[in-house]
mmCIF file of C-alpha atoms in Angstrom:
data_model
loop_
_atom_site.group_PDB
_atom_site.id
_atom_site.type_symbol
_atom_site.label_atom_id
_atom_site.label_comp_id
_atom_site.label_asym_id
_atom_site.label_seq_id
_atom_site.Cartn_x
_atom_site.Cartn_y
_atom_site.Cartn_z
ATOM 1 C CA LYS U 282 -11.845 -27.528 65.415
ATOM 2 C CA ALA U 283 -11.803 -23.763 65.624
ATOM 3 C CA GLY U 284 -14.688 -22.076 67.401
ATOM 4 C CA VAL U 285 -16.635 -18.946 66.438
ATOM 5 C CA THR U 286 -14.258 -15.993 66.065
ATOM 6 C CA GLN U 287 -15.330 -12.450 66.553
ATOM 7 C CA THR U 288 -13.265 -9.353 65.816
ATOM 8 C CA PRO U 289 -12.439 -6.965 67.244
ATOM 9 C CA ARG U 290 -12.725 -7.928 70.939
ATOM 10 C CA TYR U 291 -12.996 -4.317 72.115
ATOM 11 C CA LEU U 292 -14.063 -1.141 70.347
ATOM 12 C CA ILE U 293 -14.495 2.467 71.473
ATOM 13 C CA LYS U 294 -16.469 4.853 69.296
ATOM 14 C CA THR U 295 -18.164 8.193 69.704
ATOM 15 C CA ARG U 296 -21.778 9.095 69.068
ATOM 16 C CA GLY U 297 -22.726 9.513 65.503
ATOM 17 C CA GLN U 298 -20.041 7.247 64.151
ATOM 18 C CA GLN U 299 -20.687 3.817 62.530
ATOM 19 C CA VAL U 300 -19.089 0.505 63.361
ATOM 20 C CA THR U 301 -18.662 -2.931 61.691
ATOM 21 C CA LEU U 302 -18.211 -6.085 63.624
ATOM 22 C CA SER U 303 -17.085 -9.410 62.129
ATOM 23 C CA CYS U 304 -17.932 -13.023 62.862
ATOM 24 C CA SER U 305 -16.381 -16.189 61.436
ATOM 25 C CA PRO U 306 -18.502 -19.279 62.209
ATOM 26 C CA ILE U 307 -17.454 -22.767 62.968
ATOM 27 C CA SER U 308 -16.404 -24.553 59.802
ATOM 28 C CA GLY U 309 -19.427 -26.032 58.049
ATOM 29 C CA HIS U 310 -22.009 -23.974 59.904
ATOM 30 C CA ARG U 311 -24.161 -21.979 57.536
ATOM 31 C CA SER U 312 -26.342 -20.175 60.090
ATOM 32 C CA VAL U 313 -24.986 -17.096 61.917
ATOM 33 C CA SER U 314 -27.002 -15.205 64.548
ATOM 34 C CA TRP U 315 -26.213 -11.928 66.346
ATOM 35 C CA TYR U 316 -27.239 -10.920 69.843
ATOM 36 C CA GLN U 317 -26.827 -7.804 71.955
ATOM 37 C CA GLN U 318 -26.281 -7.977 75.717
ATOM 38 C CA THR U 319 -26.856 -4.971 77.957
ATOM 39 C CA PRO U 320 -27.314 -4.760 81.713
ATOM 40 C CA GLY U 321 -30.838 -3.337 81.294
ATOM 41 C CA GLN U 322 -32.267 -5.449 78.517
ATOM 42 C CA GLY U 323 -30.255 -8.690 78.919
ATOM 43 C CA LEU U 324 -29.530 -10.804 75.896
ATOM 44 C CA GLN U 325 -31.586 -9.911 72.864
ATOM 45 C CA PHE U 326 -31.713 -11.449 69.367
ATOM 46 C CA LEU U 327 -30.652 -9.086 66.551
ATOM 47 C CA PHE U 328 -30.812 -11.115 63.344
ATOM 48 C CA GLU U 329 -29.963 -14.445 61.753
ATOM 49 C CA TYR U 330 -28.407 -15.244 58.380
ATOM 50 C CA PHE U 331 -28.412 -18.495 56.515
ATOM 51 C CA SER U 332 -26.794 -18.978 53.083
ATOM 52 C CA GLU U 333 -26.349 -15.219 52.727
ATOM 53 C CA THR U 334 -30.070 -14.502 53.361
ATOM 54 C CA GLN U 335 -31.478 -12.798 56.445
ATOM 55 C CA ARG U 336 -34.121 -15.149 57.738
ATOM 56 C CA ASN U 337 -35.093 -13.558 61.012
ATOM 57 C CA LYS U 338 -34.816 -10.129 62.565
ATOM 58 C CA GLY U 339 -35.289 -8.969 66.124
ATOM 59 C CA ASN U 340 -36.912 -5.748 67.287
ATOM 60 C CA PHE U 341 -34.109 -3.335 66.608
ATOM 61 C CA PRO U 342 -34.077 -0.122 64.570
ATOM 62 C CA GLY U 343 -32.856 0.037 61.002
ATOM 63 C CA ARG U 344 -29.529 1.422 62.132
ATOM 64 C CA PHE U 345 -28.615 -2.187 62.866
ATOM 65 C CA SER U 346 -27.857 -4.217 59.763
ATOM 66 C CA GLY U 347 -25.892 -7.199 58.736
ATOM 67 C CA ARG U 348 -24.835 -9.415 55.919
ATOM 68 C CA GLN U 349 -23.377 -12.808 55.290
ATOM 69 C CA PHE U 350 -20.810 -13.802 52.664
ATOM 70 C CA SER U 351 -20.553 -16.921 50.606
ATOM 71 C CA ASN U 352 -18.022 -18.423 53.025
ATOM 72 C CA SER U 353 -20.603 -17.922 55.789
ATOM 73 C CA ARG U 354 -18.648 -15.201 57.513
ATOM 74 C CA SER U 355 -20.931 -12.489 58.762
ATOM 75 C CA GLU U 356 -20.661 -8.742 59.548
ATOM 76 C CA MET U 357 -23.043 -6.513 61.413
ATOM 77 C CA ASN U 358 -23.049 -2.783 61.085
ATOM 78 C CA VAL U 359 -24.425 -0.129 63.377
ATOM 79 C CA SER U 360 -24.766 3.400 61.967
ATOM 80 C CA THR U 361 -25.223 6.706 63.763
ATOM 81 C CA LEU U 362 -24.161 5.221 67.096
ATOM 82 C CA GLU U 363 -25.981 6.200 70.250
ATOM 83 C CA LEU U 364 -24.871 5.922 73.861
ATOM 84 C CA GLY U 365 -27.375 3.153 74.346
ATOM 85 C CA ASP U 366 -25.607 0.985 71.738
ATOM 86 C CA SER U 367 -22.865 0.326 74.258
ATOM 87 C CA ALA U 368 -23.069 -3.398 74.738
ATOM 88 C CA LEU U 369 -21.546 -6.768 74.350
ATOM 89 C CA TYR U 370 -22.322 -8.085 70.894
ATOM 90 C CA LEU U 371 -22.311 -11.817 70.553
ATOM 91 C CA CYS U 372 -22.289 -13.957 67.467
ATOM 92 C CA ALA U 373 -23.398 -17.556 67.312
ATOM 93 C CA SER U 374 -23.226 -20.211 64.577
ATOM 94 C CA SER U 375 -25.105 -23.442 64.079
ATOM 95 C CA TRP U 376 -25.948 -26.083 61.428
ATOM 96 C CA GLY U 377 -29.447 -24.658 61.186
ATOM 97 C CA ALA U 378 -32.792 -24.189 62.967
ATOM 98 C CA GLY U 379 -33.284 -26.320 66.042
ATOM 99 C CA GLN U 380 -29.596 -27.101 66.294
ATOM 100 C CA PRO U 381 -27.371 -25.899 69.220
ATOM 101 C CA GLN U 382 -25.862 -22.499 68.801
ATOM 102 C CA HIS U 383 -22.213 -21.928 69.611
ATOM 103 C CA PHE U 384 -21.127 -18.478 70.690
ATOM 104 C CA GLY U 385 -18.003 -16.456 70.066
ATOM 105 C CA ASP U 386 -16.288 -14.440 72.795
ATOM 106 C CA GLY U 387 -18.050 -11.217 71.740
ATOM 107 C CA THR U 388 -17.170 -7.722 70.852
ATOM 108 C CA ARG U 389 -17.500 -5.159 73.647
ATOM 109 C CA LEU U 390 -18.522 -1.879 72.202
ATOM 110 C CA SER U 391 -18.311 1.338 74.180
ATOM 111 C CA ILE U 392 -19.773 4.580 72.927
ATOM 112 C CA LEU U 393 -18.426 7.807 74.361
ATOM 113 C CA GLY M 191 -43.223 -14.163 71.436
ATOM 114 C CA ILE M 192 -42.150 -16.889 73.799
ATOM 115 C CA GLN M 193 -41.407 -15.949 77.426
ATOM 116 C CA VAL M 194 -38.596 -17.388 79.481
ATOM 117 C CA GLU M 195 -38.345 -17.056 83.252
ATOM 118 C CA GLN M 196 -35.462 -18.226 85.351
ATOM 119 C CA SER M 197 -35.299 -18.734 89.101
ATOM 120 C CA PRO M 198 -33.806 -17.901 91.430
ATOM 121 C CA PRO M 199 -32.316 -14.651 90.103
ATOM 122 C CA ASP M 200 -29.449 -14.812 92.620
ATOM 123 C CA LEU M 201 -27.911 -17.730 94.503
ATOM 124 C CA ILE M 202 -25.079 -17.818 97.019
ATOM 125 C CA LEU M 203 -23.615 -21.200 97.914
ATOM 126 C CA GLN M 204 -20.841 -22.540 100.076
ATOM 127 C CA GLU M 205 -18.322 -24.603 98.174
ATOM 128 C CA GLY M 206 -19.434 -28.224 98.091
ATOM 129 C CA ALA M 207 -23.141 -27.481 98.158
ATOM 130 C CA ASN M 208 -25.664 -28.634 95.607
ATOM 131 C CA SER M 209 -28.170 -26.410 93.737
ATOM 132 C CA THR M 210 -31.066 -26.524 91.303
ATOM 133 C CA LEU M 211 -31.774 -23.777 88.730
ATOM 134 C CA ARG M 212 -35.127 -23.644 87.041
ATOM 135 C CA CYS M 213 -36.236 -22.330 83.639
ATOM 136 C CA ASN M 214 -39.931 -22.011 82.717
ATOM 137 C CA PHE M 215 -41.010 -21.255 79.155
ATOM 138 C CA SER M 216 -44.338 -20.308 77.719
ATOM 139 C CA ASP M 217 -44.594 -22.361 74.476
ATOM 140 C CA SER M 218 -43.353 -25.540 72.873
ATOM 141 C CA VAL M 219 -39.739 -25.346 71.744
ATOM 142 C CA ASN M 220 -37.398 -27.068 69.327
ATOM 143 C CA ASN M 221 -34.245 -25.977 71.015
ATOM 144 C CA LEU M 222 -33.339 -25.379 74.657
ATOM 145 C CA GLN M 223 -29.801 -24.607 75.757
ATOM 146 C CA TRP M 224 -28.139 -23.907 79.077
ATOM 147 C CA PHE M 225 -25.156 -21.568 79.150
ATOM 148 C CA HIS M 226 -22.685 -20.397 81.724
ATOM 149 C CA GLN M 227 -21.394 -16.890 81.244
ATOM 150 C CA ASN M 228 -18.044 -16.326 82.919
ATOM 151 C CA PRO M 229 -16.787 -12.965 84.281
ATOM 152 C CA TRP M 230 -15.157 -12.249 80.897
ATOM 153 C CA GLY M 231 -18.491 -12.448 79.101
ATOM 154 C CA GLN M 232 -17.874 -15.750 77.403
ATOM 155 C CA LEU M 233 -21.041 -17.853 76.936
ATOM 156 C CA ILE M 234 -20.120 -21.464 77.433
ATOM 157 C CA ASN M 235 -22.446 -24.185 76.181
ATOM 158 C CA LEU M 236 -23.489 -26.552 78.975
ATOM 159 C CA PHE M 237 -26.326 -28.477 77.470
ATOM 160 C CA TYR M 238 -28.494 -28.734 74.348
ATOM 161 C CA ILE M 239 -31.583 -30.290 75.854
ATOM 162 C CA PRO M 240 -34.986 -29.684 74.174
ATOM 163 C CA SER M 241 -36.227 -32.779 76.052
ATOM 164 C CA GLY M 242 -34.951 -35.516 78.357
ATOM 165 C CA THR M 243 -32.042 -35.711 80.764
ATOM 166 C CA LYS M 244 -28.319 -35.303 80.228
ATOM 167 C CA GLN M 245 -25.304 -35.364 82.511
ATOM 168 C CA ASN M 246 -21.839 -33.947 82.170
ATOM 169 C CA GLY M 247 -19.638 -34.435 85.203
ATOM 170 C CA ARG M 248 -21.041 -32.555 88.175
ATOM 171 C CA LEU M 249 -23.753 -30.918 86.050
ATOM 172 C CA SER M 250 -26.978 -32.415 84.826
ATOM 173 C CA ALA M 251 -30.079 -31.107 83.182
ATOM 174 C CA THR M 252 -33.655 -32.266 82.713
ATOM 175 C CA THR M 253 -36.230 -30.748 80.369
ATOM 176 C CA VAL M 254 -39.898 -31.714 80.626
ATOM 177 C CA ALA M 255 -41.184 -30.331 77.376
ATOM 178 C CA THR M 256 -44.826 -31.201 78.018
ATOM 179 C CA GLU M 257 -44.773 -29.116 81.199
ATOM 180 C CA ARG M 258 -42.568 -26.398 79.698
ATOM 181 C CA TYR M 259 -39.687 -26.311 82.179
ATOM 182 C CA SER M 260 -36.071 -27.253 82.464
ATOM 183 C CA LEU M 261 -33.825 -27.805 85.478
ATOM 184 C CA LEU M 262 -30.066 -27.492 85.851
ATOM 185 C CA TYR M 263 -28.469 -29.333 88.726
ATOM 186 C CA ILE M 264 -25.058 -28.415 90.005
ATOM 187 C CA SER M 265 -23.551 -30.853 92.519
ATOM 188 C CA SER M 266 -20.507 -30.342 94.754
ATOM 189 C CA SER M 267 -20.234 -26.708 93.641
ATOM 190 C CA GLN M 268 -16.782 -25.118 93.170
ATOM 191 C CA THR M 269 -15.753 -21.477 93.152
ATOM 192 C CA THR M 270 -15.135 -21.785 89.406
ATOM 193 C CA ASP M 271 -18.862 -22.451 88.962
ATOM 194 C CA SER M 272 -19.564 -18.817 89.819
ATOM 195 C CA GLY M 273 -21.037 -16.677 87.086
ATOM 196 C CA VAL M 274 -24.424 -16.290 85.359
ATOM 197 C CA TYR M 275 -26.387 -19.203 84.101
ATOM 198 C CA PHE M 276 -28.737 -18.639 81.211
ATOM 199 C CA CYS M 277 -31.469 -20.746 79.756
ATOM 200 C CA ALA M 278 -32.372 -20.024 76.112
ATOM 201 C CA VAL M 279 -35.105 -21.416 73.944
ATOM 202 C CA ASP M 280 -36.078 -21.298 70.295
ATOM 203 C CA ASN M 281 -39.364 -22.105 68.618
ATOM 204 C CA ALA M 282 -39.264 -19.866 65.567
ATOM 205 C CA GLY M 283 -36.136 -20.843 63.697
ATOM 206 C CA ASN M 284 -32.751 -20.059 65.173
ATOM 207 C CA MET M 285 -33.838 -17.094 67.280
ATOM 208 C CA LEU M 286 -32.913 -17.812 70.833
ATOM 209 C CA THR M 287 -34.942 -16.097 73.569
ATOM 210 C CA PHE M 288 -32.915 -15.880 76.776
ATOM 211 C CA GLY M 289 -34.158 -15.877 80.353
ATOM 212 C CA GLY M 290 -32.923 -13.242 82.734
ATOM 213 C CA GLY M 291 -30.293 -15.555 84.172
ATOM 214 C CA THR M 292 -29.365 -16.871 87.613
ATOM 215 C CA ARG M 293 -26.288 -15.172 89.119
ATOM 216 C CA LEU M 294 -24.429 -17.790 91.146
ATOM 217 C CA MET M 295 -21.695 -17.050 93.632
ATOM 218 C CA VAL M 296 -19.875 -19.956 95.241
ATOM 219 C CA LYS M 297 -17.880 -19.028 98.336
ATOM 220 C CA PRO M 298 -14.794 -20.980 99.382
#
């Protein structure tokens, strides 16, 4: 059974640009969550989608957005990139609330 | 929101030693997971354990939900156990809150 797949694995952008990251969940999982990991703030929840609807959102500015497609694949977008957006972005999928989340290998984003 | 504290923040062991990592949380939870993050950043599921005790090889975990803590036991540690161990909890619907982690180094 394939795990959670995130693409790309590495990305380098410059300030002011925008970026889109992709996440394909484990087959059958309808919930996809996104997390940001930085050395200073640790692992923080960004948002969660279930059946194409955003159900929960963390404390991040509106530059961070996402969506989920009918096949449960999800994308997150960050606009007007800032140096502080450099981070490891992790995606997780699960059957639903209260069920274990399974993480992808992450996308490492560097902002120059 | 819910608070999660892990201790100790850093741990150095000699290969073969045993250790106990602790996770305290501030509210009731419907999900508690332990993860191991390897040097490449991969978060590996160790346990899904909102309550009770589980064992998987040299690792075991216990969560006492009524007292709001969980323990991860590592026995006969190996160098491949090195990395960061995270506890994460959820009580609001698929929004994991992570602790600060325990950085473990196992020396040969």
